[in-house]
Short mmCIF file of C-alpha atoms and ligand atoms in Angstrom, two decimals:
data_model
loop_
_atom_site.label_atom_id
_atom_site.label_comp_id
_atom_site.label_asym_id
_atom_site.label_seq_id
_atom_site.Cartn_x
_atom_site.Cartn_y
_atom_site.Cartn_z
CA UNK A 280 -11.43 38.76 -17.14
CA UNK A 281 -13.14 35.46 -17.78
CA UNK A 282 -16.79 34.85 -16.89
CA UNK A 283 -17.90 31.25 -16.65
CA UNK A 284 -21.68 31.32 -17.07
CA UNK A 285 -24.51 28.99 -16.13
CA UNK A 286 -22.49 26.01 -14.91
CA UNK A 287 -23.43 23.74 -12.04
CA UNK A 288 -20.87 25.00 -9.54
CA UNK A 289 -19.69 22.29 -7.15
CA UNK A 290 -17.32 23.60 -4.47
CA UNK A 291 -16.86 21.01 -1.70
CA UNK A 292 -15.07 23.47 0.61
CA UNK A 293 -18.15 25.72 0.90
CA UNK A 294 -20.67 22.89 0.26
CA UNK A 295 -21.90 24.80 -2.78
CA UNK A 296 -23.88 22.91 -5.43
CA UNK A 297 -25.92 25.35 -7.52
CA UNK A 298 -26.22 26.93 -10.96
CA UNK A 299 -23.99 30.01 -10.73
CA UNK A 300 -21.55 32.19 -12.63
CA UNK A 301 -17.89 32.47 -11.69
CA UNK A 302 -15.92 35.61 -12.52
CA UNK A 303 -12.13 35.42 -12.78
CA UNK A 304 -9.99 38.54 -12.68
CA UNK A 305 -6.31 38.20 -13.48
CA UNK A 306 -4.98 35.10 -11.75
CA UNK A 307 -7.64 35.08 -8.99
CA UNK A 308 -11.26 34.23 -8.49
CA UNK A 309 -13.18 37.50 -8.17
CA UNK A 310 -16.70 36.40 -7.27
CA UNK A 311 -19.34 33.72 -7.61
CA UNK A 312 -23.03 34.51 -7.97
CA UNK A 313 -26.22 34.23 -9.99
CA UNK A 314 -26.37 36.10 -13.34
CA UNK A 315 -23.18 38.13 -12.94
CA UNK A 316 -22.86 40.99 -15.49
CA UNK A 317 -20.49 40.18 -18.35
CA UNK A 318 -19.27 43.73 -19.11
CA UNK A 319 -15.79 43.42 -20.65
CA UNK A 320 -15.24 39.79 -19.71
CA UNK A 321 -14.63 36.92 -22.10
CA UNK A 322 -17.58 34.54 -21.59
CA UNK A 323 -17.41 30.74 -21.34
CA UNK A 324 -20.84 29.15 -21.55
CA UNK A 325 -20.82 26.22 -19.12
CA UNK A 326 -24.49 25.31 -19.53
CA UNK A 327 -24.92 21.61 -18.76
CA UNK A 328 -21.38 21.39 -17.33
CA UNK A 329 -19.91 21.06 -13.86
CA UNK A 330 -17.66 23.90 -12.70
CA UNK A 331 -15.26 22.71 -9.99
CA UNK A 332 -12.08 23.91 -8.29
CA UNK A 333 -8.97 22.88 -10.24
CA UNK A 334 -8.15 19.18 -10.06
CA UNK A 335 -4.90 18.18 -8.35
CA UNK A 336 -3.01 14.98 -9.23
CA UNK A 337 -0.87 13.96 -6.26
CA UNK A 338 1.08 11.30 -8.14
CA UNK A 339 2.62 11.31 -11.59
CA UNK A 340 5.89 10.83 -13.45
CA UNK A 341 6.90 13.55 -15.92
CA UNK A 342 10.27 11.92 -16.77
CA UNK A 343 12.14 15.23 -17.06
CA UNK A 344 15.02 15.53 -16.44
CA UNK A 345 16.55 12.43 -17.96
CA UNK A 346 13.96 10.38 -19.88
CA UNK A 347 12.59 12.92 -22.33
CA UNK A 348 11.87 10.23 -24.93
CA UNK A 349 9.07 9.00 -22.67
CA UNK A 350 7.74 12.40 -21.52
CA UNK A 351 8.71 16.00 -20.89
CA UNK A 352 7.30 18.58 -18.52
CA UNK A 353 5.79 20.23 -21.63
CA UNK A 354 4.11 17.09 -23.05
CA UNK A 355 3.12 15.69 -19.67
CA UNK A 356 1.49 18.88 -18.44
CA UNK A 357 -0.40 19.22 -21.75
CA UNK A 358 -1.78 15.72 -21.22
CA UNK A 359 -2.63 16.75 -17.64
CA UNK A 360 -4.50 19.84 -18.87
CA UNK A 361 -6.45 17.66 -21.31
CA UNK A 362 -7.36 15.45 -18.36
CA UNK A 363 -8.72 18.40 -16.39
CA UNK A 364 -5.79 18.68 -13.97
CA UNK A 365 -4.59 22.15 -13.02
CA UNK A 366 -1.72 21.00 -10.76
CA UNK A 367 0.33 17.81 -10.79
CA UNK A 368 2.92 16.37 -8.41
CA UNK A 369 5.77 14.61 -10.23
CA UNK A 370 7.64 11.90 -8.35
CA UNK A 371 11.40 12.26 -7.89
CA UNK A 372 12.59 9.18 -9.82
CA UNK A 373 14.03 11.27 -12.64
CA UNK A 374 17.66 11.18 -13.88
CA UNK A 375 19.23 12.65 -11.86
CA UNK A 376 16.91 11.87 -8.95
CA UNK A 377 15.14 14.91 -7.52
CA UNK A 378 16.94 14.64 -4.18
CA UNK A 379 18.33 18.18 -3.98
CA UNK A 380 17.20 21.77 -4.49
CA UNK A 381 18.89 22.26 -7.86
CA UNK A 382 16.81 19.48 -9.49
CA UNK A 383 13.64 20.73 -7.76
CA UNK A 384 14.36 24.25 -8.97
CA UNK A 385 15.02 22.97 -12.50
CA UNK A 386 11.60 21.25 -12.58
CA UNK A 387 9.81 24.31 -11.23
CA UNK A 388 11.53 26.57 -13.77
CA UNK A 389 10.84 24.20 -16.69
CA UNK A 390 7.21 24.08 -15.62
CA UNK A 391 6.99 27.87 -15.48
CA UNK A 392 8.53 28.15 -18.96
CA UNK A 393 6.93 25.21 -20.77
CA UNK A 394 4.25 23.83 -18.51
CA UNK A 395 0.54 23.96 -19.24
CA UNK A 396 -0.47 23.40 -15.62
CA UNK A 397 1.15 23.94 -12.24
CA UNK A 398 3.89 21.52 -11.24
CA UNK A 399 4.42 20.80 -7.54
CA UNK A 400 7.40 18.44 -7.29
CA UNK A 401 7.73 15.69 -4.72
CA UNK A 402 11.32 15.41 -3.51
CA UNK A 403 13.15 12.18 -2.71
CA UNK A 404 13.14 11.02 0.90
CA UNK A 405 16.65 9.57 0.66
CA UNK A 406 19.68 10.48 -1.45
CA UNK A 407 19.33 8.87 -4.91
CA UNK A 408 16.21 7.27 -3.35
CA UNK A 409 18.58 4.48 -2.37
CA UNK A 410 17.40 4.23 1.23
CA UNK A 411 20.69 4.99 2.93
CA UNK A 412 20.74 8.62 4.04
CA UNK A 413 18.39 11.61 4.08
CA UNK A 414 17.99 13.72 0.95
CA UNK A 415 18.24 17.54 1.16
CA UNK A 416 14.64 17.80 2.29
CA UNK A 417 14.63 21.30 3.75
CA UNK A 418 16.39 22.78 0.71
CA UNK A 419 13.95 21.01 -1.62
CA UNK A 420 11.02 22.37 0.36
CA UNK A 421 12.43 25.88 0.00
CA UNK A 422 12.74 25.27 -3.77
CA UNK A 423 9.08 24.21 -4.04
CA UNK A 424 8.80 20.53 -3.07
CA UNK A 425 5.42 19.73 -1.46
CA UNK A 426 6.11 16.25 -0.08
CA UNK A 427 8.80 13.55 -0.03
CA UNK A 428 8.79 9.99 -1.37
CA UNK A 429 11.13 7.31 -2.67
CA UNK A 430 8.35 6.24 -5.08
CA UNK A 431 9.16 3.25 -7.22
CA UNK A 432 9.91 1.63 -3.91
CA UNK A 433 9.25 2.22 -0.20
CA UNK A 434 11.72 3.99 2.07
CA UNK A 435 14.09 1.10 2.60
CA UNK A 436 14.18 0.58 6.36
CA UNK A 437 11.97 1.39 9.35
CA UNK A 438 14.93 3.21 10.86
CA UNK A 439 15.17 5.54 7.87
CA UNK A 440 11.38 6.01 7.76
CA UNK A 441 11.65 7.19 11.35
CA UNK A 442 14.41 9.68 10.49
CA UNK A 443 12.55 10.98 7.44
CA UNK A 444 9.33 11.32 9.43
CA UNK A 445 11.00 13.06 12.39
CA UNK A 446 12.46 15.52 9.93
CA UNK A 447 9.31 15.98 7.82
CA UNK A 448 7.18 16.45 10.90
CA UNK A 449 9.25 19.45 11.90
CA UNK A 450 9.01 20.77 8.30
CA UNK A 451 5.26 20.01 8.14
CA UNK A 452 5.68 17.93 4.97
CA UNK A 453 3.77 14.71 4.25
CA UNK A 454 5.69 11.51 3.53
CA UNK A 455 4.23 9.67 0.53
CA UNK A 456 4.92 5.96 0.66
CA UNK A 457 4.96 3.42 -2.17
CA UNK A 458 4.16 0.47 0.07
CA UNK A 459 5.74 -2.82 -0.90
CA UNK A 460 7.77 -5.47 0.90
CA UNK A 461 10.70 -5.98 -1.47
CA UNK A 462 11.38 -9.52 -0.25
CA UNK A 463 7.80 -10.57 -1.07
CA UNK A 464 7.53 -8.61 -4.31
CA UNK A 465 10.92 -9.64 -5.73
CA UNK A 466 10.62 -10.98 -9.28
CA UNK A 467 6.83 -10.58 -9.39
CA UNK A 468 5.09 -8.93 -12.35
CA UNK A 469 1.37 -9.24 -11.48
CA UNK A 470 -0.84 -10.04 -8.49
CA UNK A 471 -0.38 -13.57 -7.17
CA UNK A 472 -3.47 -15.73 -7.68
CA UNK A 473 -5.20 -18.13 -10.08
CA UNK A 474 -4.66 -15.73 -13.00
CA UNK A 475 -0.89 -15.41 -12.47
CA UNK A 476 -0.62 -19.19 -12.32
CA UNK A 477 -2.66 -19.58 -15.52
CA UNK A 478 -0.51 -17.03 -17.35
CA UNK A 479 2.70 -18.53 -15.96
CA UNK A 480 3.75 -15.15 -14.56
CA UNK A 481 5.48 -14.62 -11.21
CA UNK A 482 2.98 -13.25 -8.68
CA UNK A 483 3.16 -10.61 -5.94
CA UNK A 484 0.90 -11.31 -2.92
CA UNK A 485 -1.38 -8.53 -1.61
CA UNK A 486 0.44 -8.82 1.72
CA UNK A 487 3.49 -7.27 0.07
CA UNK A 488 1.62 -3.97 0.13
CA UNK A 489 -0.36 -4.25 3.37
CA UNK A 490 2.65 -5.29 5.51
CA UNK A 491 4.43 -2.10 4.49
CA UNK A 492 1.28 0.01 5.04
CA UNK A 493 1.19 -1.33 8.61
CA UNK A 494 4.86 -0.53 9.19
CA UNK A 495 4.45 3.02 7.95
CA UNK A 496 1.29 3.66 9.99
CA UNK A 497 3.21 2.52 13.08
CA UNK A 498 5.98 4.96 12.21
CA UNK A 499 3.45 7.76 11.72
CA UNK A 500 2.07 6.98 15.19
CA UNK A 501 5.59 7.01 16.62
CA UNK A 502 6.66 10.30 15.04
CA UNK A 503 3.40 12.21 14.55
CA UNK A 504 4.35 12.80 10.92
CA UNK A 505 1.71 12.92 8.17
CA UNK A 506 1.73 9.74 6.10
CA UNK A 507 0.11 9.40 2.68
CA UNK A 508 -0.25 5.93 1.17
CA UNK A 509 0.31 6.03 -2.60
CA UNK A 510 -1.65 3.94 -5.15
CA UNK A 511 -3.37 1.69 -2.59
CA UNK A 512 -4.58 -1.53 -4.18
CA UNK A 513 -5.42 -4.10 -1.50
CA UNK A 514 -8.36 -4.58 0.85
CA UNK A 515 -6.04 -5.29 3.80
CA UNK A 516 -4.21 -1.98 3.23
CA UNK A 517 -7.53 -0.13 3.30
CA UNK A 518 -8.44 -1.87 6.56
CA UNK A 519 -5.18 -0.59 8.10
CA UNK A 520 -5.88 2.96 6.87
CA UNK A 521 -9.42 2.83 8.26
CA UNK A 522 -8.09 1.73 11.66
CA UNK A 523 -5.46 4.50 11.59
CA UNK A 524 -8.14 7.10 10.85
CA UNK A 525 -10.30 5.77 13.68
CA UNK A 526 -7.28 6.28 15.93
CA UNK A 527 -6.99 9.85 14.62
CA UNK A 528 -3.55 9.32 13.12
CA UNK A 529 -2.54 11.75 10.34
CA UNK A 530 -2.85 9.07 7.64
CA UNK A 531 -4.32 9.59 4.16
CA UNK A 532 -4.40 7.53 0.98
CA UNK A 533 -4.94 7.66 -2.76
CA UNK A 534 -6.25 5.11 -5.28
CA UNK A 535 -5.59 5.13 -9.03
CA UNK A 536 -8.32 4.84 -11.68
CA UNK A 537 -6.81 1.58 -12.96
CA UNK A 538 -7.01 -0.03 -9.52
CA UNK A 539 -10.68 0.87 -9.09
CA UNK A 540 -11.50 -0.21 -12.67
CA UNK A 541 -9.46 -3.29 -13.61
CA UNK A 542 -8.63 -6.52 -11.74
CA UNK A 543 -6.10 -9.32 -12.06
CA UNK A 544 -8.59 -11.33 -14.17
CA UNK A 545 -8.32 -8.59 -16.82
CA UNK A 546 -4.56 -9.10 -17.21
CA UNK A 547 -3.52 -10.52 -20.56
CA UNK A 548 -0.04 -11.12 -21.90
CA UNK A 549 0.32 -7.43 -22.85
CA UNK A 550 2.65 -5.07 -20.97
CA UNK A 551 -0.05 -2.39 -20.85
CA UNK A 552 -1.47 -4.43 -17.97
CA UNK A 553 1.80 -4.35 -16.06
CA UNK A 554 1.87 -1.83 -13.24
CA UNK A 555 3.15 -1.59 -9.68
CA UNK A 556 1.29 -2.28 -7.50
CA UNK A 557 -0.29 -4.85 -9.79
CA UNK A 558 -4.05 -4.99 -10.43
CA UNK A 559 -5.76 -6.57 -7.41
CA UNK A 560 -8.46 -9.18 -7.06
CA UNK A 561 -12.18 -8.62 -7.58
CA UNK A 562 -12.57 -8.45 -3.76
CA UNK A 563 -9.89 -5.76 -3.55
CA UNK A 564 -11.63 -3.65 -6.17
CA UNK A 565 -14.94 -4.03 -4.35
CA UNK A 566 -13.29 -2.92 -1.10
CA UNK A 567 -11.79 0.15 -2.82
CA UNK A 568 -15.19 1.08 -4.30
CA UNK A 569 -16.65 0.85 -0.78
CA UNK A 570 -13.77 2.99 0.51
CA UNK A 571 -14.72 5.74 -1.93
CA UNK A 572 -18.35 5.58 -0.83
CA UNK A 573 -17.71 5.60 2.94
CA UNK A 574 -15.09 8.37 2.86
CA UNK A 575 -12.05 6.24 3.80
CA UNK A 576 -10.20 7.12 0.58
CA UNK A 577 -8.96 10.71 0.39
CA UNK A 578 -8.05 11.17 -3.25
CA UNK A 579 -7.82 9.82 -6.77
CA UNK A 580 -4.30 10.02 -8.22
CA UNK A 581 -3.22 8.83 -11.64
CA UNK A 582 0.34 7.48 -11.14
CA UNK A 583 0.72 8.59 -14.79
CA UNK A 584 3.82 6.60 -15.77
CA UNK A 585 4.81 7.10 -19.39
CA UNK A 586 7.20 4.64 -21.02
CA UNK A 587 8.44 5.04 -24.58
CA UNK A 588 7.12 2.26 -26.85
CA UNK A 589 10.67 0.96 -27.37
CA UNK A 590 10.91 0.08 -23.69
CA UNK A 591 7.31 -1.08 -23.17
CA UNK A 592 6.83 -3.18 -26.34
CA UNK A 593 8.75 -6.17 -25.00
CA UNK A 594 7.96 -9.40 -23.16
CA UNK A 595 5.75 -8.96 -20.09
CA UNK A 596 8.56 -10.04 -17.76
CA UNK A 597 11.00 -7.50 -19.16
CA UNK A 598 8.67 -4.49 -19.56
CA UNK A 599 8.82 -1.62 -17.07
CA UNK A 600 5.88 -1.10 -14.69
CA UNK A 601 3.29 1.63 -15.27
CA UNK A 602 0.69 3.18 -17.56
CA UNK A 603 -0.26 6.69 -18.67
CA UNK A 604 -3.31 8.07 -16.91
CA UNK A 605 -3.99 11.82 -17.07
CA UNK A 606 -6.50 11.85 -19.92
CA UNK A 607 -8.66 8.94 -18.76
CA UNK A 608 -8.78 9.58 -14.98
CA UNK A 609 -11.91 11.72 -14.76
CA UNK A 610 -13.84 9.60 -17.28
CA UNK A 611 -12.97 6.39 -15.42
CA UNK A 612 -14.03 7.99 -12.13
CA UNK A 613 -17.35 9.04 -13.68
CA UNK A 614 -17.85 5.54 -15.11
CA UNK A 615 -16.87 3.49 -12.07
CA UNK A 616 -17.99 5.77 -9.23
CA UNK A 617 -20.71 8.17 -10.41
CA UNK A 618 -22.62 6.53 -13.26
CA UNK A 619 -22.60 3.28 -11.27
CA UNK A 620 -24.33 5.18 -8.41
CA UNK A 621 -21.54 4.57 -5.90
CA UNK A 622 -20.88 8.25 -5.06
CA UNK A 623 -22.36 11.69 -5.76
CA UNK A 624 -20.78 14.31 -8.02
CA UNK A 625 -19.78 16.52 -5.05
CA UNK A 626 -17.92 13.52 -3.53
CA UNK A 627 -16.26 12.83 -6.90
CA UNK A 628 -15.16 16.47 -7.12
CA UNK A 629 -13.81 16.26 -3.56
CA UNK A 630 -11.61 13.28 -4.52
CA UNK A 631 -9.90 15.42 -7.20
CA UNK A 632 -9.77 18.74 -5.30
CA UNK A 633 -10.17 19.28 -1.54
CA UNK A 634 -9.12 15.67 -0.88
CA UNK A 635 -5.64 15.90 -2.45
CA UNK A 636 -5.28 19.52 -1.27
CA UNK A 637 -5.79 18.40 2.33
CA UNK A 638 -3.03 15.79 1.91
CA UNK A 639 -0.69 18.67 1.05
CA UNK A 640 -2.05 20.88 3.82
CA UNK A 641 -3.56 23.30 1.32
CA UNK A 642 -6.92 24.85 0.58
CA UNK A 643 -8.87 24.28 -2.58
CA UNK A 644 -12.03 26.28 -3.18
CA UNK A 645 -13.80 28.72 -5.44
CA UNK A 646 -13.82 31.46 -2.78
CA UNK A 647 -12.98 35.04 -3.87
CA UNK A 648 -9.24 35.64 -3.77
CA UNK A 649 -8.31 31.99 -4.41
CA UNK A 650 -6.15 31.18 -7.46
CA UNK A 651 -8.28 31.05 -10.62
CA UNK A 652 -7.73 27.33 -11.21
CA UNK A 653 -10.88 25.55 -12.37
CA UNK A 654 -11.88 22.28 -13.96
CA UNK A 655 -15.00 22.35 -16.12
CA UNK A 656 -16.38 18.97 -17.15
CA UNK A 657 -19.39 17.23 -18.58
CA UNK A 658 -20.66 14.13 -16.78
CA UNK A 659 -22.23 12.90 -20.02
CA UNK A 660 -20.15 13.99 -23.03
CA UNK A 661 -19.51 10.83 -25.10
CA UNK A 662 -16.00 10.24 -26.44
CA UNK A 663 -13.48 7.50 -27.18
CA UNK A 664 -9.93 7.51 -25.80
CA UNK A 665 -7.30 6.91 -28.48
CA UNK A 666 -3.81 6.47 -27.06
CA UNK A 667 -2.33 7.43 -30.44
CA UNK A 668 -3.93 10.88 -30.06
CA UNK A 669 -2.71 11.43 -26.50
CA UNK A 670 -0.70 14.55 -25.73
CA UNK A 671 1.71 12.30 -23.84
CA UNK A 672 4.84 11.09 -25.62
CA UNK A 673 3.93 7.56 -24.57
CA UNK A 674 1.09 5.24 -25.53
CA UNK A 675 1.05 2.67 -22.74
CA UNK A 676 -2.62 2.55 -21.75
CA UNK A 677 -4.91 -0.47 -21.29
CA UNK A 678 -7.84 1.90 -21.96
CA UNK A 679 -6.95 2.54 -25.61
CA UNK A 680 -10.21 2.51 -27.62
CA UNK A 681 -12.47 2.62 -24.54
CA UNK A 682 -15.74 4.52 -24.97
CA UNK A 683 -16.59 6.95 -22.20
CA UNK A 684 -19.54 8.97 -20.96
CA UNK A 685 -18.22 12.23 -19.45
CA UNK A 686 -15.09 14.29 -20.13
CA UNK A 687 -13.12 17.38 -19.16
CA UNK A 688 -14.43 20.31 -21.23
CA UNK A 689 -12.05 23.09 -20.15
CA UNK A 690 -9.10 23.48 -17.80
CA UNK A 691 -8.42 26.95 -16.41
CA UNK A 692 -5.05 27.71 -14.81
CA UNK A 693 -4.28 31.11 -13.26
CA UNK A 694 -7.31 32.64 -15.02
CA UNK A 695 -6.35 31.39 -18.50
CA UNK A 696 -7.88 28.52 -20.49
CA UNK A 697 -5.07 25.94 -20.64
CA UNK A 698 -7.22 23.42 -22.52
CA UNK A 699 -10.62 23.50 -24.18
CA UNK A 700 -12.26 20.45 -25.72
ZN1 ZN B 231 4.85 3.71 -6.80
ZN1 ZN B 232 4.53 6.26 -9.14
#
């Protein structure tokens, strides 16, 4: 038994925001109330801290199987626990690609044996994610996959999107789309604009993303399938999502901490600023911040994308896309969204809990009987992120050395403390 005492309990599902105790028994939440008796329970004093349902990261890359130099399920889920996440959804672009049940099962089993947090794999939409024919979606679902995606790129053709969506609708799985028009994005390494011209780097226009968002929303309308837009970065994409929601289409979206924090003007000739989609313009960031405030954005997801220094420490043009993100996500959200008075703490908690859970068609709450997954954090704890001290095997972060106000203090998974600051 674990008794979490005196925290400010924020549970968006029940609209709770009060100083309460939470008692965990075994792997479940037993009860929530004022001044619960401790008896034989281990006590965690959460005075001055927020006690929330366990954070879910809808989008990450754990690199296992196949690229264990960059990350493993063990190292990646430890970094996730340190970031306050209790469940993470790894994308299928592993080697081999997670396009069949045996790879899905391997990931689930590795997570059970070595993982620090829950791992809910996302299966490929197409075989090898090559956009030609359907992956073994039903078998992957039976093995534990919670969604499908060809992340790294969009599902190649509208015809295949339609097939995938027809199929996923019948299986009640969301399709997660990395939206990008390959013909517009080809060769680009950062957002097209004055900064890309000044740096002499090939640019990608914002329309590359928003054109594909439009296509996929149309396909969601045609098929009735749930569509989730990954790592949305452009104002025009958000406008399309807003319109889809007004039309009551089953469309959701996520935004990464780097896209709501940094902009193209921040890019320097350093591959830690190279990600896909690239950092947007100041206007895009402003639009995303408004989207958080007005409820248009459903979730914050990290797109944690570790790359071993040997592959990332090369010329900007040649470096792979992506940055690590588990350990800085909550602190960046506090900095950019809460301390800047854009959103309330309950809304911030929603973006990490009930928001992503809803995308997956799941519940997330602190109600009795729910899994004892909790994230306990301080909105004020001062600390400095040092990439060299990350639990990840990779170091590719543009936030190395950044000073933060607010941090995860403890991560509880299935009733056990998986991480404590
Ligand atoms: Zn992607
Ligand atoms: Zn990704």
